[in-house]
Amino acid sequence: MNKRPCYRRFERIVFKYAVSGLFAILFLGTGSKSYCQSFFYFENKISISPDSTLTYYTFLTQYDNGRGIARIRYTEPSSGENRLVEINLRDSADARGGLESQEHFLIDEGEPLPIQGAGLAGFLMPRFVFKMQKEEEDVFYVPDAIAYQWPDGSWRTSEMLVNQQKSNRDLKKERDLVSVFFNESDAFYLYLYAMRTSPRDPTKRKEKLYLITVANTLDSTIAKSTRRDVANVVKIFTQLTTDANMDMLTQMVIDSALSKRAVELVLAKLRPSPVDIVVFYYSGHGFRYSNDKSEYPRMSLRTSQKAELSKNNMSVEGIYKVLLTKKARVTIVLSDCCNDDIGEPVPSGPTLMKSRGPSGDYIPVLNKGVMNRLFFPQKPLAILIGSADRNQLAVGNPSLGGYFTNSLTVELRKVLYGMPENATWVSILANTKKQASWLSLSAACGDNRCVQSARFAVTP
């Protein structure tokens, strides 16, 4: 279990609040050097014969979970037809480069999709090359080159004519550029130009969000990962509640405050109203007994291996049942931990590339329609999530944190600060499950690749 936050500076702040007892309203800044998605514009020239060249124009959206999507416009050489192609991309990183590979590639995943023009004749598949850079304690990757695959399978590096990173604010001023790749009915176009421009809802909401985070941040084998996890989760809900203009009351049971008694005390004191939201999040060691009936794991709440495990654990599904009795409008219980024997070593996979945040103030706009659908439903909603199924281990690394938490927070940001089509909790969790599952295959569990398949239930 492990992960990395979309916003980095925050994690230096969050751990002051490792208290157990009353809930507190948290007021935090949103400054950061790293975001969950970045936009790039490229122009590349390719020599296809001694006297002929081809220029590709590319708009790339890169996410900090190892995924990306590119729209590429070009003129087909033989017909002169103007074409637009969309391709899904993934990070090719694997364990050979360690936690911080000097070079990463975004490569195609699946077949290209023609958006405009007849077919794909003459289209050359790209490979985006990113190089690592360091800035103080921050590590990020910047686009360095684009190579294209020739019909014989070989790769040729193109001439980079334009390599620009774009912020939302930049793109709002460059409608002509965006129109090269998106028409006025595309979700991304609507997000940029049809949504309100103010990031904060002007009307104070009466609903509150209660966030309970429980994490083992002292165990040397997982401490860096769990701290990333907590920062990741708190940050996404902090921005959501700030932009929705509602209070977030948070309680952290971490560091030396971690104990079964502390968690029980927090649950006992929780008093949400029928319109409120309750989110319980756990990152740490997880396990199961051989005779456990629940498909979800138990949380190990020990700060010392000498403590008796049988007296220092709680069932994730048991927490869920307790919280349901509080009768909040939305109840979410999420655990990012192993779901196997307690003695199994925690697997660690490679890191994924992330981009440096755009220069200047970056203020994403909250999609109120999506927010209302997810967090303010007409009927009560309950969600139970385990990052690993029965007899599976949860994977991540110290740089990213847990793969599942990383994937979930990136997915939430994509739908809350974008224009998704019909996003639901089921679709969000299904996409997160698929992404975390793919990432886990990069790590070794014993002599085999790790298989991690999240389990979740959404009611109704």
Short mmCIF file of C-alpha atoms in Angstrom, two decimals:
data_model
loop_
_atom_site.label_atom_id
_atom_site.label_comp_id
_atom_site.label_asym_id
_atom_site.label_seq_id
_atom_site.Cartn_x
_atom_site.Cartn_y
_atom_site.Cartn_z
CA MET A 1 0.00 0.00 0.00
CA ASN A 2 1.51 3.23 -1.07
CA LYS A 3 1.11 6.50 -3.01
CA ARG A 4 1.97 10.05 -4.16
CA PRO A 5 0.03 13.33 -3.88
CA CYS A 6 -1.09 15.56 -6.70
CA TYR A 7 0.09 18.51 -4.62
CA ARG A 8 3.46 18.27 -2.97
CA ARG A 9 4.07 21.17 -0.56
CA PHE A 10 1.04 20.19 1.48
CA GLU A 11 2.62 17.09 2.99
CA ARG A 12 4.98 19.27 5.04
CA ILE A 13 1.94 20.79 6.75
CA VAL A 14 -0.48 17.97 7.30
CA PHE A 15 1.24 15.98 10.04
CA LYS A 16 0.95 18.70 12.68
CA TYR A 17 -2.63 17.49 13.14
CA ALA A 18 -1.90 13.97 14.41
CA VAL A 19 -4.38 14.22 17.27
CA SER A 20 -7.06 11.86 18.48
CA GLY A 21 -10.28 13.25 19.86
CA LEU A 22 -12.32 16.20 18.63
CA PHE A 23 -12.66 16.99 14.98
CA ALA A 24 -11.07 20.21 13.77
CA ILE A 25 -11.68 22.40 10.75
CA LEU A 26 -8.52 22.50 8.66
CA PHE A 27 -7.53 25.61 6.71
CA LEU A 28 -4.68 24.91 4.31
CA GLY A 29 -3.02 26.58 1.37
CA THR A 30 -3.18 25.06 -2.08
CA GLY A 31 0.20 26.08 -3.47
CA SER A 32 2.20 23.38 -5.21
CA LYS A 33 4.74 22.51 -7.84
CA SER A 34 3.07 19.36 -9.09
CA TYR A 35 -0.42 18.67 -10.38
CA CYS A 36 -2.32 15.58 -11.42
CA GLN A 37 -2.40 16.54 -15.08
CA SER A 38 -0.29 18.62 -17.43
CA PHE A 39 -0.85 19.87 -20.98
CA PHE A 40 1.75 20.09 -23.75
CA TYR A 41 1.80 21.32 -27.33
CA PHE A 42 4.39 19.95 -29.78
CA GLU A 43 5.31 20.49 -33.40
CA ASN A 44 7.63 17.87 -34.90
CA LYS A 45 9.14 17.51 -38.36
CA ILE A 46 9.96 14.10 -39.83
CA SER A 47 11.98 13.45 -43.00
CA ILE A 48 10.11 10.79 -44.96
CA SER A 49 12.32 11.05 -48.05
CA PRO A 50 15.32 13.13 -49.15
CA ASP A 51 13.01 15.81 -50.52
CA SER A 52 9.86 15.40 -48.41
CA THR A 53 9.00 16.11 -44.78
CA LEU A 54 5.94 15.56 -42.61
CA THR A 55 4.92 17.77 -39.68
CA TYR A 56 2.94 16.43 -36.73
CA TYR A 57 1.04 18.79 -34.41
CA THR A 58 0.30 17.24 -31.01
CA PHE A 59 -1.78 18.18 -27.98
CA LEU A 60 -0.83 15.93 -25.05
CA THR A 61 -2.59 15.58 -21.71
CA GLN A 62 -0.35 13.74 -19.26
CA TYR A 63 -1.60 12.45 -15.92
CA ASP A 64 0.52 11.71 -12.85
CA ASN A 65 -0.65 8.10 -12.73
CA GLY A 66 1.33 6.88 -15.72
CA ARG A 67 -1.35 7.62 -18.31
CA GLY A 68 -1.83 10.16 -21.04
CA ILE A 69 -3.89 10.95 -24.11
CA ALA A 70 -2.73 12.72 -27.26
CA ARG A 71 -4.48 14.25 -30.24
CA ILE A 72 -2.26 14.47 -33.32
CA ARG A 73 -3.02 16.46 -36.46
CA TYR A 74 -1.16 15.93 -39.73
CA THR A 75 -1.59 16.04 -43.49
CA GLU A 76 -1.53 12.61 -45.11
CA PRO A 77 1.30 12.80 -47.69
CA SER A 78 -0.23 10.87 -50.60
CA SER A 79 -3.79 12.24 -50.48
CA GLY A 80 -3.18 15.65 -48.91
CA GLU A 81 -6.05 14.94 -46.51
CA ASN A 82 -6.08 16.74 -43.16
CA ARG A 83 -6.31 14.15 -40.39
CA LEU A 84 -6.75 14.09 -36.62
CA VAL A 85 -5.92 11.00 -34.57
CA GLU A 86 -6.32 10.26 -30.84
CA ILE A 87 -4.16 7.76 -28.95
CA ASN A 88 -4.13 6.57 -25.36
CA LEU A 89 -0.71 6.41 -23.73
CA ARG A 90 0.96 4.75 -20.77
CA ASP A 91 4.27 5.07 -18.98
CA SER A 92 6.65 2.31 -20.06
CA ALA A 93 8.62 2.52 -16.79
CA ASP A 94 9.55 -0.73 -15.13
CA ALA A 95 11.77 -1.81 -12.27
CA ARG A 96 14.98 -1.71 -14.31
CA GLY A 97 15.44 2.00 -13.60
CA GLY A 98 14.77 1.89 -9.88
CA LEU A 99 12.60 4.42 -8.12
CA GLU A 100 13.84 7.38 -10.15
CA SER A 101 14.61 6.39 -13.75
CA GLN A 102 16.45 9.09 -15.66
CA GLU A 103 14.27 8.56 -18.73
CA HIS A 104 10.66 7.54 -19.18
CA PHE A 105 8.58 6.92 -22.28
CA LEU A 106 4.90 7.47 -22.94
CA ILE A 107 3.97 4.77 -25.44
CA ASP A 108 0.75 3.85 -27.19
CA GLU A 109 -1.84 1.70 -25.47
CA GLY A 110 -4.34 0.17 -27.83
CA GLU A 111 -5.25 1.18 -31.36
CA PRO A 112 -5.26 4.82 -32.51
CA LEU A 113 -8.70 6.36 -33.04
CA PRO A 114 -9.37 8.43 -36.18
CA ILE A 115 -11.19 11.64 -35.20
CA GLN A 116 -11.09 13.34 -38.59
CA GLY A 117 -10.20 11.93 -41.97
CA ALA A 118 -10.56 8.54 -43.58
CA GLY A 119 -8.50 5.86 -41.88
CA LEU A 120 -4.94 5.84 -40.59
CA ALA A 121 -2.89 5.53 -43.76
CA GLY A 122 0.47 7.22 -43.35
CA PHE A 123 0.11 7.66 -39.60
CA LEU A 124 3.32 7.03 -37.64
CA MET A 125 2.95 6.00 -34.00
CA PRO A 126 4.82 8.33 -31.60
CA ARG A 127 6.89 7.60 -28.51
CA PHE A 128 7.24 10.55 -26.13
CA VAL A 129 10.57 10.75 -24.31
CA PHE A 130 10.67 12.46 -20.90
CA LYS A 131 13.88 13.27 -18.99
CA MET A 132 14.15 13.56 -15.22
CA GLN A 133 14.94 16.89 -13.59
CA LYS A 134 15.35 17.82 -9.94
CA GLU A 135 14.39 21.05 -8.26
CA GLU A 136 15.32 21.15 -4.59
CA GLU A 137 13.61 18.01 -3.18
CA ASP A 138 11.17 17.72 -6.05
CA VAL A 139 11.65 15.25 -8.91
CA PHE A 140 9.73 15.71 -12.14
CA TYR A 141 9.96 14.81 -15.82
CA VAL A 142 9.97 17.13 -18.83
CA PRO A 143 9.33 16.21 -22.50
CA ASP A 144 12.63 15.96 -24.34
CA ALA A 145 11.98 14.30 -27.71
CA ILE A 146 9.44 12.43 -29.81
CA ALA A 147 10.38 9.40 -31.88
CA TYR A 148 8.13 7.85 -34.54
CA GLN A 149 7.84 4.23 -35.56
CA TRP A 150 8.52 3.48 -39.22
CA PRO A 151 6.66 0.73 -41.11
CA ASP A 152 9.68 -1.57 -40.68
CA GLY A 153 9.38 -1.28 -36.87
CA SER A 154 12.35 1.01 -36.36
CA TRP A 155 12.15 4.27 -34.40
CA ARG A 156 13.38 7.63 -35.72
CA THR A 157 13.74 10.76 -33.62
CA SER A 158 12.03 13.78 -35.13
CA GLU A 159 13.09 17.40 -35.15
CA MET A 160 11.35 19.20 -32.29
CA LEU A 161 10.10 22.54 -33.61
CA VAL A 162 7.85 23.51 -30.68
CA ASN A 163 7.82 22.09 -27.13
CA GLN A 164 5.50 24.06 -24.85
CA GLN A 165 3.77 23.32 -21.58
CA LYS A 166 0.33 24.89 -21.23
CA SER A 167 -1.76 25.70 -18.19
CA ASN A 168 -5.55 25.95 -18.15
CA ARG A 169 -5.11 29.70 -18.02
CA ASP A 170 -2.90 29.64 -21.12
CA LEU A 171 -5.38 27.51 -23.03
CA LYS A 172 -8.30 29.76 -22.16
CA LYS A 173 -6.45 32.53 -24.03
CA GLU A 174 -5.54 30.29 -26.99
CA ARG A 175 -8.88 29.16 -28.33
CA ASP A 176 -7.54 29.03 -31.89
CA LEU A 177 -4.89 26.51 -30.85
CA VAL A 178 -7.37 24.38 -28.90
CA SER A 179 -9.74 24.45 -31.89
CA VAL A 180 -7.08 22.72 -33.98
CA PHE A 181 -7.58 19.60 -31.84
CA PHE A 182 -11.08 19.87 -30.32
CA ASN A 183 -14.43 20.99 -31.67
CA GLU A 184 -16.97 22.98 -29.70
CA SER A 185 -18.91 19.88 -28.60
CA ASP A 186 -15.87 18.05 -27.16
CA ALA A 187 -15.80 17.67 -23.39
CA PHE A 188 -12.38 19.30 -23.06
CA TYR A 189 -13.46 22.31 -25.12
CA LEU A 190 -16.58 22.72 -23.01
CA TYR A 191 -14.52 22.48 -19.82
CA LEU A 192 -12.25 25.31 -20.95
CA TYR A 193 -14.82 27.70 -22.37
CA ALA A 194 -18.31 26.76 -21.17
CA MET A 195 -17.78 26.32 -17.41
CA ARG A 196 -17.86 29.17 -14.92
CA THR A 197 -14.48 30.85 -14.41
CA SER A 198 -14.58 31.25 -10.63
CA PRO A 199 -13.06 28.22 -8.86
CA ARG A 200 -14.96 28.81 -5.60
CA ASP A 201 -18.70 28.48 -5.15
CA PRO A 202 -19.97 31.83 -3.80
CA THR A 203 -22.70 30.27 -1.63
CA LYS A 204 -21.74 28.60 1.64
CA ARG A 205 -23.02 25.03 1.78
CA LYS A 206 -24.73 23.72 4.88
CA GLU A 207 -23.28 20.21 4.39
CA LYS A 208 -19.98 19.29 6.05
CA LEU A 209 -17.38 16.72 5.09
CA TYR A 210 -15.90 14.66 7.93
CA LEU A 211 -12.55 13.14 6.96
CA ILE A 212 -10.98 10.50 9.21
CA THR A 213 -7.48 9.41 8.18
CA VAL A 214 -5.77 6.54 9.97
CA ALA A 215 -2.21 5.63 8.95
CA ASN A 216 0.89 3.87 10.18
CA THR A 217 3.47 6.59 9.57
CA LEU A 218 6.17 5.25 11.92
CA ASP A 219 6.92 1.81 10.45
CA SER A 220 10.14 2.26 8.47
CA THR A 221 9.04 -0.19 5.76
CA ILE A 222 5.98 1.86 4.77
CA ALA A 223 6.26 5.28 6.47
CA LYS A 224 7.18 7.31 3.37
CA SER A 225 4.44 5.65 1.40
CA THR A 226 1.71 6.16 3.98
CA ARG A 227 2.67 9.82 4.44
CA ARG A 228 2.27 10.31 0.72
CA ASP A 229 -1.09 8.58 0.93
CA VAL A 230 -2.41 10.81 3.70
CA ALA A 231 -1.21 13.96 1.95
CA ASN A 232 -2.82 12.75 -1.27
CA VAL A 233 -6.20 12.07 0.28
CA VAL A 234 -6.38 15.14 2.49
CA LYS A 235 -5.34 17.39 -0.36
CA ILE A 236 -8.00 16.30 -2.82
CA PHE A 237 -10.77 16.67 -0.23
CA THR A 238 -9.34 19.98 0.98
CA GLN A 239 -9.51 21.42 -2.51
CA LEU A 240 -12.96 19.97 -3.11
CA THR A 241 -14.44 21.45 0.06
CA THR A 242 -12.67 24.78 -0.49
CA ASP A 243 -14.02 25.11 -4.02
CA ALA A 244 -17.48 23.91 -2.94
CA ASN A 245 -17.41 26.46 -0.08
CA MET A 246 -18.14 23.94 2.64
CA ASP A 247 -16.44 22.98 5.90
CA MET A 248 -14.17 19.97 6.17
CA LEU A 249 -13.68 18.62 9.66
CA THR A 250 -10.72 16.31 9.81
CA GLN A 251 -9.34 13.86 12.32
CA MET A 252 -5.98 12.16 11.92
CA VAL A 253 -4.91 9.10 13.85
CA ILE A 254 -1.29 8.80 12.82
CA ASP A 255 2.25 8.76 14.22
CA SER A 256 2.34 7.82 17.92
CA ALA A 257 -1.42 8.46 18.23
CA LEU A 258 -2.16 5.33 16.19
CA SER A 259 -4.08 2.77 18.24
CA LYS A 260 -7.30 0.80 18.22
CA ARG A 261 -8.57 2.84 21.15
CA ALA A 262 -7.93 6.12 19.30
CA VAL A 263 -9.91 4.95 16.28
CA GLU A 264 -12.77 3.76 18.46
CA LEU A 265 -12.82 7.14 20.22
CA VAL A 266 -13.01 9.05 16.94
CA LEU A 267 -15.86 6.88 15.71
CA ALA A 268 -17.74 7.25 18.99
CA LYS A 269 -17.52 11.05 18.87
CA LEU A 270 -18.56 11.35 15.24
CA ARG A 271 -21.92 13.13 14.93
CA PRO A 272 -22.71 13.91 11.29
CA SER A 273 -26.06 15.31 10.22
CA PRO A 274 -28.22 13.48 7.65
CA VAL A 275 -26.90 15.74 4.86
CA ASP A 276 -23.20 15.38 5.65
CA ILE A 277 -20.40 13.35 4.07
CA VAL A 278 -18.16 10.96 6.04
CA VAL A 279 -14.93 9.63 4.57
CA PHE A 280 -12.80 7.10 6.47
CA TYR A 281 -9.36 6.37 4.99
CA TYR A 282 -6.72 3.87 6.13
CA SER A 283 -3.16 3.40 4.89
CA GLY A 284 -0.87 0.95 6.64
CA HIS A 285 -0.33 -2.74 7.19
CA GLY A 286 -3.33 -4.91 6.43
CA PHE A 287 -3.96 -8.60 6.85
CA ARG A 288 -6.60 -11.29 7.24
CA TYR A 289 -7.11 -14.35 9.41
CA SER A 290 -7.63 -17.64 7.61
CA ASN A 291 -11.17 -17.92 9.00
CA ASP A 292 -12.26 -14.33 8.22
CA LYS A 293 -15.58 -14.26 6.40
CA SER A 294 -15.24 -10.68 5.17
CA GLU A 295 -13.59 -10.21 1.80
CA TYR A 296 -12.09 -6.95 3.09
CA PRO A 297 -8.90 -6.74 5.20
CA ARG A 298 -8.16 -5.99 8.81
CA MET A 299 -6.16 -2.90 9.77
CA SER A 300 -3.09 -3.47 11.91
CA LEU A 301 -3.11 -0.64 14.46
CA ARG A 302 0.18 -1.44 16.17
CA THR A 303 3.06 1.03 16.49
CA SER A 304 5.33 -1.75 17.73
CA GLN A 305 5.75 -5.31 16.51
CA LYS A 306 5.84 -6.35 20.17
CA ALA A 307 2.21 -5.37 20.63
CA GLU A 308 -0.28 -8.22 20.45
CA LEU A 309 -1.89 -8.20 17.00
CA SER A 310 -5.17 -9.78 18.15
CA LYS A 311 -5.78 -6.80 20.46
CA ASN A 312 -4.63 -4.15 18.01
CA ASN A 313 -6.61 -4.58 14.81
CA MET A 314 -9.98 -3.62 13.40
CA SER A 315 -11.95 -4.95 10.46
CA VAL A 316 -12.43 -2.52 7.57
CA GLU A 317 -15.93 -3.87 6.99
CA GLY A 318 -16.59 -3.51 10.73
CA ILE A 319 -15.67 0.19 10.50
CA TYR A 320 -18.06 0.50 7.55
CA LYS A 321 -20.94 -1.01 9.53
CA VAL A 322 -20.31 1.33 12.45
CA LEU A 323 -20.28 4.37 10.19
CA LEU A 324 -23.52 3.34 8.52
CA THR A 325 -25.23 3.71 11.89
CA LYS A 326 -24.25 7.41 11.86
CA LYS A 327 -26.69 7.90 8.94
CA ALA A 328 -24.72 10.49 6.95
CA ARG A 329 -25.92 11.21 3.41
CA VAL A 330 -22.65 9.83 1.95
CA THR A 331 -20.43 7.28 3.72
CA ILE A 332 -17.11 6.22 2.14
CA VAL A 333 -14.72 3.73 3.75
CA LEU A 334 -11.45 3.15 1.92
CA SER A 335 -8.45 1.02 2.88
CA ASP A 336 -5.17 0.91 0.98
CA CYS A 337 -3.39 -2.06 2.52
CA CYS A 338 -2.55 -5.71 2.02
CA ASN A 339 -5.23 -8.37 2.41
CA ASP A 340 -3.04 -11.42 3.06
CA ASP A 341 -1.04 -13.01 5.86
CA ILE A 342 0.48 -10.42 8.20
CA GLY A 343 4.01 -11.73 7.67
CA GLU A 344 4.11 -11.16 3.91
CA PRO A 345 6.66 -8.49 2.84
CA VAL A 346 5.18 -5.31 1.38
CA PRO A 347 5.95 -5.19 -2.37
CA SER A 348 7.33 -2.03 -3.96
CA GLY A 349 7.06 -1.10 -7.62
CA PRO A 350 8.67 1.63 -9.75
CA THR A 351 7.74 5.27 -9.64
CA LEU A 352 5.88 6.96 -12.49
CA MET A 353 6.77 10.20 -14.13
CA LYS A 354 5.05 13.39 -13.14
CA SER A 355 5.37 16.81 -14.68
CA ARG A 356 6.29 20.10 -13.14
CA GLY A 357 3.24 22.23 -12.53
CA PRO A 358 2.61 25.14 -14.89
CA SER A 359 4.19 28.48 -14.07
CA GLY A 360 2.10 31.14 -12.40
CA ASP A 361 -1.07 30.70 -10.40
CA TYR A 362 -2.97 27.61 -11.45
CA ILE A 363 -6.62 27.57 -10.41
CA PRO A 364 -8.64 24.63 -11.77
CA VAL A 365 -12.40 24.99 -11.98
CA LEU A 366 -14.64 22.57 -10.10
CA ASN A 367 -17.32 20.86 -12.17
CA LYS A 368 -20.36 21.44 -9.96
CA GLY A 369 -22.54 18.99 -11.84
CA VAL A 370 -20.13 16.13 -11.25
CA MET A 371 -19.58 17.20 -7.64
CA ASN A 372 -23.32 17.22 -6.94
CA ARG A 373 -23.80 13.82 -8.55
CA LEU A 374 -20.99 12.22 -6.52
CA PHE A 375 -21.20 13.92 -3.15
CA PHE A 376 -24.73 15.32 -2.86
CA PRO A 377 -27.00 12.54 -4.15
CA GLN A 378 -30.75 12.60 -3.66
CA LYS A 379 -30.65 9.35 -1.66
CA PRO A 380 -28.10 8.10 0.91
CA LEU A 381 -25.00 6.55 -0.63
CA ALA A 382 -22.52 4.13 0.95
CA ILE A 383 -19.21 2.95 -0.55
CA LEU A 384 -16.83 0.29 0.78
CA ILE A 385 -13.42 -0.04 -0.89
CA GLY A 386 -10.47 -2.34 -0.36
CA SER A 387 -7.40 -1.78 -2.53
CA ALA A 388 -6.58 -5.52 -2.64
CA ASP A 389 -8.84 -8.53 -2.81
CA ARG A 390 -8.65 -11.59 -0.56
CA ASN A 391 -5.10 -13.05 -0.32
CA GLN A 392 -3.54 -10.20 -2.32
CA LEU A 393 -0.85 -7.67 -1.47
CA ALA A 394 -1.10 -3.92 -2.09
CA VAL A 395 1.68 -2.31 -4.12
CA GLY A 396 3.17 1.18 -4.28
CA ASN A 397 6.47 2.88 -3.55
CA PRO A 398 7.89 5.62 -1.31
CA SER A 399 7.71 8.23 -4.06
CA LEU A 400 4.14 7.60 -5.20
CA GLY A 401 2.60 6.03 -2.13
CA GLY A 402 0.06 3.27 -2.69
CA TYR A 403 -0.78 2.67 -6.33
CA PHE A 404 -4.48 2.46 -5.53
CA THR A 405 -4.66 5.74 -3.63
CA ASN A 406 -2.60 7.47 -6.31
CA SER A 407 -4.87 6.13 -9.03
CA LEU A 408 -8.05 7.06 -7.16
CA THR A 409 -7.04 10.64 -6.36
CA VAL A 410 -5.93 11.23 -9.95
CA GLU A 411 -9.21 9.77 -11.22
CA LEU A 412 -11.22 11.95 -8.82
CA ARG A 413 -9.38 15.02 -9.95
CA LYS A 414 -9.96 14.16 -13.60
CA VAL A 415 -13.74 13.99 -13.14
CA LEU A 416 -14.13 16.78 -10.59
CA TYR A 417 -11.99 19.22 -12.57
CA GLY A 418 -12.91 18.23 -16.10
CA MET A 419 -15.89 17.45 -18.30
CA PRO A 420 -16.35 13.70 -18.03
CA GLU A 421 -19.28 12.02 -19.69
CA ASN A 422 -21.61 10.42 -17.12
CA ALA A 423 -18.98 9.88 -14.42
CA THR A 424 -20.31 7.80 -11.52
CA TRP A 425 -18.74 6.22 -8.45
CA VAL A 426 -18.88 2.85 -10.18
CA SER A 427 -17.04 4.15 -13.26
CA ILE A 428 -14.48 6.01 -11.13
CA LEU A 429 -13.73 2.96 -9.01
CA ALA A 430 -13.67 0.64 -12.03
CA ASN A 431 -11.11 2.89 -13.75
CA THR A 432 -9.09 3.11 -10.54
CA LYS A 433 -9.15 -0.66 -10.13
CA LYS A 434 -7.95 -1.16 -13.70
CA GLN A 435 -5.14 1.38 -13.32
CA ALA A 436 -3.87 0.08 -9.96
CA SER A 437 -4.04 -3.47 -11.28
CA TRP A 438 -1.89 -2.54 -14.26
CA LEU A 439 0.62 -0.73 -12.07
CA SER A 440 0.90 -3.63 -9.61
CA LEU A 441 2.14 -5.93 -12.38
CA SER A 442 5.41 -3.95 -12.40
CA ALA A 443 6.26 -5.25 -8.90
CA ALA A 444 7.37 -8.70 -7.75
CA CYS A 445 5.38 -10.70 -5.22
CA GLY A 446 7.67 -13.62 -4.48
CA ASP A 447 8.67 -15.22 -7.78
CA ASN A 448 5.69 -13.78 -9.66
CA ARG A 449 4.33 -10.43 -10.75
CA CYS A 450 1.97 -8.88 -8.22
CA VAL A 451 -1.72 -9.25 -8.90
CA GLN A 452 -3.77 -6.60 -7.12
CA SER A 453 -7.47 -6.34 -7.87
CA ALA A 454 -9.43 -3.90 -5.76
CA ARG A 455 -12.81 -4.81 -4.31
CA PHE A 456 -15.58 -2.27 -3.90
CA ALA A 457 -19.30 -2.05 -3.23
CA VAL A 458 -21.51 0.96 -3.98
CA THR A 459 -24.96 1.11 -2.34
CA PRO A 460 -27.36 1.99 -3.83
#
